[in-house]
Amino acid sequence: TTAPAAHRPATPKAKGSKAPRKVVWAAQGKPVLAWEKVVGGTQKDGTPNELHVITDAKSGKKLYEYQGVMGGTGHSQYSGTVDIDTTGSSGNYRLEDSQRGNHRTYDLRGSTGGQGTLITDDDDEWGNGSPSNRQTAGVDAHYGAAVTWDYYEDVHNRRGIRGDGVGATSRVHYGNNYVNAFWQDSCFCMTYGDGQGNQKPLTSIDVAAHEMTHGVTSATARLVYSGESGGLNEATSDIFAAAVEFHADNPEDVPDYEVGEKIDIRGNGTPLRYMDRPSRDGNSLDNWQPGAGNRDVHYSSGIANHFFYLLSEGSGVKEINGKRYDSPTYDNEPVTGIGRDKAELIWFKALAEKMSANESFSRARESTLWAAEQLYGKDSAEWEGVAHAWAAVNVGDRPGDPGDPPDQGTWASGTSYQAGDEVTYDGVTYRCLQSHTALPGWEPPNAPALWQRT
């Protein structure tokens, strides 16, 4: 059947709109040929708009309209009552977020395999804030995924974990009394256990952000999950878990520099990890030391967590959002923070553009110095702040320290180098292994027989 062109609606101009498409509309019983257009933009309260308008193709008369963006209400265990994006209609709402890559949240019902069952509801009001209601953990996981997506998009202009606009999935109620949560690239999903006694699901904001950031790391630097790169992998997840908490600014989960403070994994009310002085947990390293790469990655992560806290806030006693911090330094010299917002940008740029799979802590220092130079300039306060913060965790020297090797300048073709000379190339420092005169094509990354990255 041909739809008369005279009654074809115009494509709405609002951002996110979709051109009209021909459909067969049968909601009123008798099928009729119709046009469906989607009006984008935002609703009056700022919520994204996906208004579907159905018009009769023959007469142009409006037959029906409905909103594609649902504003569900979730009663979470850790974040209070929150707005969550869902799909569906009365009697059949689904924990599916069409605004964030169609992220879906499933209930495994105690299973340790499979995808689980998509969580649904009749009235778009989810959970009751208690683990006794199976939807509650789903609310926390769904909300955690949303605020993590929003953080990466708002702060780093990255849509989704892989940057491709595709949402992951969340699975709650894994196993029985399972005290853990994990990310898997193979299913592009986060999975959450219900904690001890199935009463403390590991679905707080920082745990959700931590797990999804493993996916971001996998899609960027691909930090190998062992040795020093494994500690940096874990620290990256902790760093952005804190960043997401501060960005979400939820009054029921006040932002802090602690990891897992809501889930009470130890059973005594203490956090899982501390960033201002990681050794407070009894296992984590405050500073780099020989053999750091042989430690469990959750404990060697303390080195970079401590660096990030010092870079953000500085050393010494402070009170932030009602919590007291007291961050020491390896050399007992003070560090002045540059602010968390700048520290986040530096770490992300280094992760996404400079770090390599087998990154060491010393290389992470070079990568973050490079990122600081790209963002703020060489020898800027931010660049110097990075150098000071790394020195304060025993990675490299303070700027201007007489122990620094002499600056041999930037590598250049035609220059004569002696064994032991150090140069920079593309922001990275290399040590000369054999005396030679540089020729075109012998740039340090291309000549491993001549140059070793420090």
Short mmCIF file of N, CA, C and O in Angstrom, two decimals, residues 327-430:
data_model
loop_
_atom_site.label_atom_id
_atom_site.label_comp_id
_atom_site.label_asym_id
_atom_site.label_seq_id
_atom_site.Cartn_x
_atom_site.Cartn_y
_atom_site.Cartn_z
N SER A 327 47.48 12.13 54.71
CA SER A 327 48.29 11.42 53.73
C SER A 327 49.77 11.73 53.90
O SER A 327 50.19 12.89 53.80
N PRO A 328 50.59 10.71 54.16
CA PRO A 328 52.03 10.92 54.33
C PRO A 328 52.74 10.91 52.98
O PRO A 328 52.13 10.63 51.94
N THR A 329 54.04 11.21 52.97
CA THR A 329 54.85 11.10 51.76
C THR A 329 56.09 10.27 52.08
O THR A 329 56.56 10.24 53.21
N TYR A 330 56.64 9.63 51.08
CA TYR A 330 57.81 8.76 51.25
C TYR A 330 59.02 9.53 51.77
O TYR A 330 59.76 9.04 52.62
N ASP A 331 59.20 10.75 51.26
CA ASP A 331 60.39 11.55 51.63
C ASP A 331 60.10 12.58 52.71
O ASP A 331 60.96 13.42 53.01
N ASN A 332 58.88 12.51 53.27
CA ASN A 332 58.48 13.43 54.33
C ASN A 332 58.46 14.89 53.90
O ASN A 332 58.43 15.80 54.74
N GLU A 333 58.45 15.11 52.59
CA GLU A 333 58.30 16.46 52.04
C GLU A 333 56.85 16.64 51.59
O GLU A 333 56.22 15.69 51.12
N PRO A 334 56.31 17.85 51.73
CA PRO A 334 54.89 18.05 51.41
C PRO A 334 54.61 18.00 49.91
O PRO A 334 55.50 18.19 49.07
N VAL A 335 53.34 17.74 49.58
CA VAL A 335 52.84 17.80 48.21
C VAL A 335 51.62 18.70 48.20
O VAL A 335 50.75 18.60 49.09
N THR A 336 51.55 19.58 47.24
CA THR A 336 50.37 20.45 47.06
C THR A 336 49.53 19.87 45.94
O THR A 336 50.02 19.66 44.82
N GLY A 337 48.27 19.61 46.20
CA GLY A 337 47.39 19.02 45.20
C GLY A 337 47.04 19.99 44.09
O GLY A 337 47.02 21.21 44.31
N ILE A 338 46.72 19.47 42.91
CA ILE A 338 46.31 20.31 41.78
C ILE A 338 44.80 20.28 41.59
O ILE A 338 44.27 20.95 40.71
N GLY A 339 44.09 19.48 42.40
CA GLY A 339 42.64 19.36 42.25
C GLY A 339 42.27 18.07 41.55
O GLY A 339 42.94 17.67 40.59
N ARG A 340 41.23 17.44 42.04
CA ARG A 340 40.81 16.14 41.50
C ARG A 340 40.40 16.23 40.03
O ARG A 340 40.69 15.32 39.24
N ASP A 341 39.76 17.30 39.63
CA ASP A 341 39.29 17.41 38.25
C ASP A 341 40.45 17.32 37.26
O ASP A 341 40.37 16.63 36.24
N LYS A 342 41.54 18.00 37.56
CA LYS A 342 42.71 17.95 36.68
C LYS A 342 43.41 16.60 36.77
O LYS A 342 43.88 16.06 35.76
N ALA A 343 43.48 16.05 37.97
CA ALA A 343 44.13 14.74 38.15
C ALA A 343 43.41 13.67 37.34
O ALA A 343 44.06 12.79 36.73
N GLU A 344 42.10 13.71 37.30
CA GLU A 344 41.31 12.73 36.53
C GLU A 344 41.63 12.84 35.05
O GLU A 344 41.80 11.82 34.36
N LEU A 345 41.69 14.07 34.54
CA LEU A 345 41.96 14.26 33.12
C LEU A 345 43.35 13.76 32.75
O LEU A 345 43.54 13.15 31.69
N ILE A 346 44.32 14.00 33.62
CA ILE A 346 45.69 13.55 33.37
C ILE A 346 45.75 12.03 33.33
O ILE A 346 46.33 11.43 32.42
N TRP A 347 45.14 11.37 34.34
CA TRP A 347 45.21 9.91 34.38
C TRP A 347 44.49 9.29 33.18
O TRP A 347 44.99 8.34 32.56
N PHE A 348 43.34 9.84 32.81
CA PHE A 348 42.60 9.25 31.69
C PHE A 348 43.35 9.43 30.37
O PHE A 348 43.42 8.50 29.55
N LYS A 349 43.92 10.60 30.16
CA LYS A 349 44.67 10.83 28.91
C LYS A 349 45.86 9.89 28.84
O LYS A 349 46.15 9.31 27.78
N ALA A 350 46.55 9.70 29.96
CA ALA A 350 47.69 8.78 29.99
C ALA A 350 47.22 7.36 29.70
O ALA A 350 47.86 6.63 28.93
N LEU A 351 46.10 6.95 30.31
CA LEU A 351 45.56 5.60 30.11
C LEU A 351 45.17 5.37 28.67
O LEU A 351 45.50 4.34 28.07
N ALA A 352 44.44 6.33 28.10
CA ALA A 352 43.86 6.14 26.78
C ALA A 352 44.85 6.34 25.64
O ALA A 352 44.68 5.78 24.56
N GLU A 353 45.91 7.13 25.88
CA GLU A 353 46.77 7.51 24.77
C GLU A 353 48.24 7.15 24.92
O GLU A 353 48.99 7.19 23.95
N LYS A 354 48.68 6.77 26.13
CA LYS A 354 50.12 6.59 26.33
C LYS A 354 50.51 5.27 26.98
O LYS A 354 51.51 4.67 26.60
N MET A 355 49.77 4.82 27.97
CA MET A 355 50.17 3.63 28.70
C MET A 355 50.14 2.40 27.79
O MET A 355 49.31 2.31 26.88
N SER A 356 51.05 1.46 28.08
CA SER A 356 51.11 0.21 27.32
C SER A 356 50.76 -0.96 28.21
O SER A 356 50.66 -0.83 29.43
N ALA A 357 50.58 -2.12 27.62
CA ALA A 357 50.05 -3.28 28.34
C ALA A 357 50.91 -3.68 29.54
O ALA A 357 50.37 -4.07 30.58
N ASN A 358 52.22 -3.57 29.42
CA ASN A 358 53.11 -3.97 30.51
C ASN A 358 53.68 -2.77 31.25
O ASN A 358 54.84 -2.78 31.67
N GLU A 359 52.88 -1.75 31.40
CA GLU A 359 53.29 -0.51 32.07
C GLU A 359 53.82 -0.79 33.47
O GLU A 359 53.24 -1.55 34.24
N SER A 360 54.95 -0.18 33.79
CA SER A 360 55.49 -0.23 35.14
C SER A 360 55.13 1.08 35.84
O SER A 360 54.64 2.03 35.21
N PHE A 361 55.39 1.17 37.13
CA PHE A 361 55.11 2.42 37.84
C PHE A 361 56.01 3.54 37.32
O PHE A 361 55.55 4.69 37.18
N SER A 362 57.26 3.23 36.99
CA SER A 362 58.14 4.28 36.47
C SER A 362 57.65 4.76 35.11
O SER A 362 57.71 5.96 34.79
N ARG A 363 57.14 3.83 34.29
CA ARG A 363 56.60 4.25 33.00
C ARG A 363 55.29 5.01 33.17
O ARG A 363 55.00 5.94 32.39
N ALA A 364 54.50 4.64 34.16
CA ALA A 364 53.26 5.38 34.42
C ALA A 364 53.59 6.82 34.80
O ALA A 364 52.85 7.76 34.46
N ARG A 365 54.70 7.00 35.51
CA ARG A 365 55.15 8.36 35.82
C ARG A 365 55.41 9.13 34.53
O ARG A 365 54.94 10.28 34.37
N GLU A 366 56.14 8.52 33.59
CA GLU A 366 56.42 9.19 32.32
C GLU A 366 55.13 9.44 31.53
O GLU A 366 54.96 10.49 30.91
N SER A 367 54.24 8.47 31.56
CA SER A 367 52.99 8.62 30.81
C SER A 367 52.13 9.75 31.35
O SER A 367 51.53 10.52 30.58
N THR A 368 52.06 9.86 32.67
CA THR A 368 51.25 10.93 33.26
C THR A 368 51.93 12.29 33.12
O THR A 368 51.26 13.32 32.97
N LEU A 369 53.27 12.32 33.16
CA LEU A 369 53.96 13.58 32.88
C LEU A 369 53.70 14.03 31.45
O LEU A 369 53.49 15.22 31.18
N TRP A 370 53.72 13.06 30.53
CA TRP A 370 53.39 13.39 29.13
C TRP A 370 51.98 13.96 29.03
O TRP A 370 51.75 14.97 28.36
N ALA A 371 51.03 13.30 29.71
CA ALA A 371 49.63 13.77 29.64
C ALA A 371 49.50 15.17 30.24
O ALA A 371 48.79 16.02 29.69
N ALA A 372 50.20 15.41 31.35
CA ALA A 372 50.14 16.74 31.97
C ALA A 372 50.73 17.79 31.04
O ALA A 372 50.21 18.92 30.93
N GLU A 373 51.82 17.42 30.34
CA GLU A 373 52.42 18.37 29.40
C GLU A 373 51.48 18.66 28.24
O GLU A 373 51.33 19.81 27.82
N GLN A 374 50.82 17.62 27.74
CA GLN A 374 49.88 17.81 26.63
C GLN A 374 48.70 18.69 27.04
O GLN A 374 48.23 19.52 26.26
N LEU A 375 48.24 18.51 28.26
CA LEU A 375 47.05 19.23 28.71
C LEU A 375 47.37 20.64 29.23
O LEU A 375 46.60 21.58 29.00
N TYR A 376 48.50 20.78 29.92
CA TYR A 376 48.76 22.03 30.64
C TYR A 376 50.11 22.67 30.32
O TYR A 376 50.36 23.79 30.76
N GLY A 377 50.98 21.98 29.60
CA GLY A 377 52.28 22.54 29.25
C GLY A 377 53.41 22.01 30.12
O GLY A 377 53.22 21.70 31.30
N LYS A 378 54.60 21.92 29.51
CA LYS A 378 55.79 21.46 30.24
C LYS A 378 56.14 22.47 31.32
O LYS A 378 56.11 23.67 31.11
N ASP A 379 56.48 21.95 32.48
CA ASP A 379 56.86 22.77 33.64
C ASP A 379 55.72 23.63 34.17
O ASP A 379 55.94 24.60 34.90
N SER A 380 54.48 23.28 33.79
CA SER A 380 53.32 23.93 34.40
C SER A 380 53.17 23.45 35.83
O SER A 380 53.82 22.48 36.26
N ALA A 381 52.33 24.12 36.60
CA ALA A 381 52.09 23.69 37.98
C ALA A 381 51.53 22.28 38.00
O ALA A 381 51.84 21.48 38.91
N GLU A 382 50.73 21.94 36.98
CA GLU A 382 50.15 20.60 36.92
C GLU A 382 51.23 19.55 36.63
O GLU A 382 51.25 18.48 37.22
N TRP A 383 52.13 19.88 35.69
CA TRP A 383 53.22 18.97 35.36
C TRP A 383 54.11 18.74 36.58
O TRP A 383 54.48 17.61 36.90
N GLU A 384 54.46 19.81 37.26
CA GLU A 384 55.29 19.69 38.45
C GLU A 384 54.55 18.94 39.55
O GLU A 384 55.15 18.17 40.31
N GLY A 385 53.22 19.14 39.63
CA GLY A 385 52.43 18.42 40.62
C GLY A 385 52.49 16.92 40.41
O GLY A 385 52.60 16.14 41.37
N VAL A 386 52.46 16.49 39.15
CA VAL A 386 52.57 15.05 38.84
C VAL A 386 53.92 14.53 39.29
O VAL A 386 54.02 13.47 39.94
N ALA A 387 54.99 15.26 38.97
CA ALA A 387 56.33 14.82 39.36
C ALA A 387 56.47 14.76 40.88
O ALA A 387 57.04 13.80 41.42
N HIS A 388 55.97 15.76 41.58
CA HIS A 388 56.05 15.76 43.05
C HIS A 388 55.26 14.60 43.65
O HIS A 388 55.72 13.94 44.59
N ALA A 389 54.06 14.33 43.11
CA ALA A 389 53.21 13.28 43.68
C ALA A 389 53.84 11.91 43.47
O ALA A 389 53.77 11.04 44.36
N TRP A 390 54.46 11.67 42.32
CA TRP A 390 55.13 10.39 42.10
C TRP A 390 56.35 10.25 43.02
O TRP A 390 56.58 9.18 43.60
N ALA A 391 57.12 11.31 43.16
CA ALA A 391 58.28 11.25 44.07
C ALA A 391 57.83 10.95 45.49
O ALA A 391 58.52 10.26 46.25
N ALA A 392 56.66 11.45 45.84
CA ALA A 392 56.15 11.25 47.20
C ALA A 392 55.72 9.83 47.47
O ALA A 392 55.49 9.46 48.63
N VAL A 393 55.62 8.99 46.41
CA VAL A 393 55.35 7.56 46.61
C VAL A 393 56.55 6.74 46.12
O VAL A 393 56.43 5.57 45.78
N ASN A 394 57.72 7.39 46.08
CA ASN A 394 58.99 6.74 45.77
C ASN A 394 59.09 6.25 44.33
O ASN A 394 59.69 5.21 44.04
N VAL A 395 58.51 7.01 43.41
CA VAL A 395 58.67 6.73 41.99
C VAL A 395 59.27 7.98 41.35
O VAL A 395 58.57 8.97 41.14
N GLY A 396 60.58 7.95 41.06
CA GLY A 396 61.24 9.11 40.49
C GLY A 396 61.61 10.15 41.54
O GLY A 396 61.35 9.98 42.75
N ASP A 397 62.22 11.24 41.07
CA ASP A 397 62.71 12.30 41.95
C ASP A 397 61.80 13.51 41.89
O ASP A 397 61.02 13.69 40.96
N ARG A 398 61.98 14.35 42.88
CA ARG A 398 61.30 15.66 42.87
C ARG A 398 61.87 16.50 41.73
O ARG A 398 63.05 16.36 41.38
N PRO A 399 61.08 17.40 41.16
CA PRO A 399 61.62 18.29 40.11
C PRO A 399 62.81 19.07 40.64
O PRO A 399 62.76 19.63 41.74
N GLY A 400 63.90 19.08 39.86
CA GLY A 400 65.08 19.82 40.27
C GLY A 400 65.96 19.10 41.26
O GLY A 400 66.98 19.65 41.69
N ASP A 401 65.60 17.88 41.64
CA ASP A 401 66.42 17.13 42.58
C ASP A 401 67.79 16.89 41.96
O ASP A 401 67.88 16.46 40.81
N PRO A 402 68.88 17.14 42.71
CA PRO A 402 70.21 16.91 42.13
C PRO A 402 70.46 15.46 41.76
O PRO A 402 71.39 15.17 41.02
N GLY A 403 69.63 14.56 42.24
CA GLY A 403 69.78 13.15 41.87
C GLY A 403 69.25 12.84 40.49
O GLY A 403 69.47 11.76 39.97
N ASP A 404 68.56 13.79 39.87
CA ASP A 404 68.06 13.56 38.53
C ASP A 404 69.21 13.42 37.54
O ASP A 404 70.21 14.12 37.65
N PRO A 405 69.13 12.52 36.57
CA PRO A 405 70.17 12.43 35.55
C PRO A 405 70.20 13.70 34.72
O PRO A 405 69.19 14.39 34.60
N PRO A 406 71.35 14.05 34.17
CA PRO A 406 71.43 15.27 33.36
C PRO A 406 70.49 15.19 32.16
O PRO A 406 70.31 14.13 31.57
N ASP A 407 69.91 16.30 31.86
CA ASP A 407 68.97 16.38 30.74
C ASP A 407 69.74 16.46 29.43
O ASP A 407 70.47 17.42 29.18
N GLN A 408 69.65 15.43 28.63
CA GLN A 408 70.36 15.40 27.35
C GLN A 408 69.51 15.96 26.21
O GLN A 408 69.90 15.90 25.06
N GLY A 409 68.31 16.44 26.56
CA GLY A 409 67.48 17.05 25.55
C GLY A 409 66.66 16.05 24.77
O GLY A 409 66.56 14.87 25.12
N THR A 410 66.07 16.52 23.72
CA THR A 410 65.20 15.71 22.89
C THR A 410 66.01 15.02 21.79
O THR A 410 66.91 15.62 21.19
N TRP A 411 65.70 13.75 21.51
CA TRP A 411 66.40 13.00 20.47
C TRP A 411 66.30 13.73 19.14
O TRP A 411 65.25 14.27 18.78
N ALA A 412 67.43 13.74 18.42
CA ALA A 412 67.43 14.38 17.11
C ALA A 412 68.38 13.62 16.18
O ALA A 412 69.48 13.21 16.59
N SER A 413 67.96 13.45 14.95
CA SER A 413 68.80 12.81 13.95
C SER A 413 70.08 13.63 13.73
O SER A 413 70.06 14.86 13.76
N GLY A 414 71.21 12.92 13.54
CA GLY A 414 72.48 13.59 13.32
C GLY A 414 73.26 13.88 14.59
O GLY A 414 74.40 14.35 14.52
N THR A 415 72.67 13.60 15.75
CA THR A 415 73.34 13.86 17.02
C THR A 415 74.16 12.64 17.44
O THR A 415 73.73 11.49 17.24
N SER A 416 75.34 12.87 18.01
CA SER A 416 76.17 11.78 18.52
C SER A 416 75.81 11.50 19.97
O SER A 416 75.71 12.44 20.78
N TYR A 417 75.56 10.23 20.30
CA TYR A 417 75.19 9.84 21.66
C TYR A 417 76.19 8.84 22.20
O TYR A 417 76.74 8.01 21.45
N GLN A 418 76.44 8.92 23.50
CA GLN A 418 77.32 7.99 24.19
C GLN A 418 76.47 7.04 25.04
O GLN A 418 75.38 7.41 25.50
N ALA A 419 76.97 5.83 25.26
CA ALA A 419 76.26 4.89 26.13
C ALA A 419 76.01 5.53 27.49
O ALA A 419 76.93 6.12 28.08
N GLY A 420 74.78 5.44 27.95
CA GLY A 420 74.41 6.05 29.23
C GLY A 420 73.70 7.38 29.10
O GLY A 420 73.06 7.84 30.05
N ASP A 421 73.81 8.02 27.92
CA ASP A 421 73.08 9.28 27.71
C ASP A 421 71.57 9.02 27.80
O ASP A 421 71.10 7.94 27.45
N GLU A 422 70.85 10.04 28.26
CA GLU A 422 69.39 9.93 28.31
C GLU A 422 68.78 11.05 27.48
O GLU A 422 69.27 12.19 27.49
N VAL A 423 67.74 10.69 26.73
CA VAL A 423 67.03 11.65 25.90
C VAL A 423 65.53 11.45 26.10
O VAL A 423 65.10 10.44 26.66
N THR A 424 64.77 12.42 25.65
CA THR A 424 63.33 12.24 25.59
C THR A 424 62.90 12.16 24.13
O THR A 424 63.50 12.81 23.26
N TYR A 425 61.92 11.33 23.88
CA TYR A 425 61.33 11.22 22.55
C TYR A 425 59.84 11.02 22.72
O TYR A 425 59.40 10.08 23.39
N ASP A 426 59.06 11.94 22.18
CA ASP A 426 57.60 11.89 22.30
C ASP A 426 57.18 11.81 23.77
O ASP A 426 56.25 11.09 24.13
N GLY A 427 57.91 12.55 24.62
CA GLY A 427 57.55 12.63 26.02
C GLY A 427 58.03 11.49 26.88
O GLY A 427 57.77 11.46 28.09
N VAL A 428 58.76 10.52 26.31
CA VAL A 428 59.24 9.36 27.04
C VAL A 428 60.77 9.43 27.13
O VAL A 428 61.44 9.85 26.18
N THR A 429 61.33 9.00 28.27
CA THR A 429 62.78 9.03 28.46
C THR A 429 63.40 7.70 28.07
O THR A 429 62.88 6.64 28.42
N TYR A 430 64.52 7.77 27.34
CA TYR A 430 65.26 6.59 26.90
C TYR A 430 66.73 6.73 27.29
O TYR A 430 67.29 7.83 27.30
#
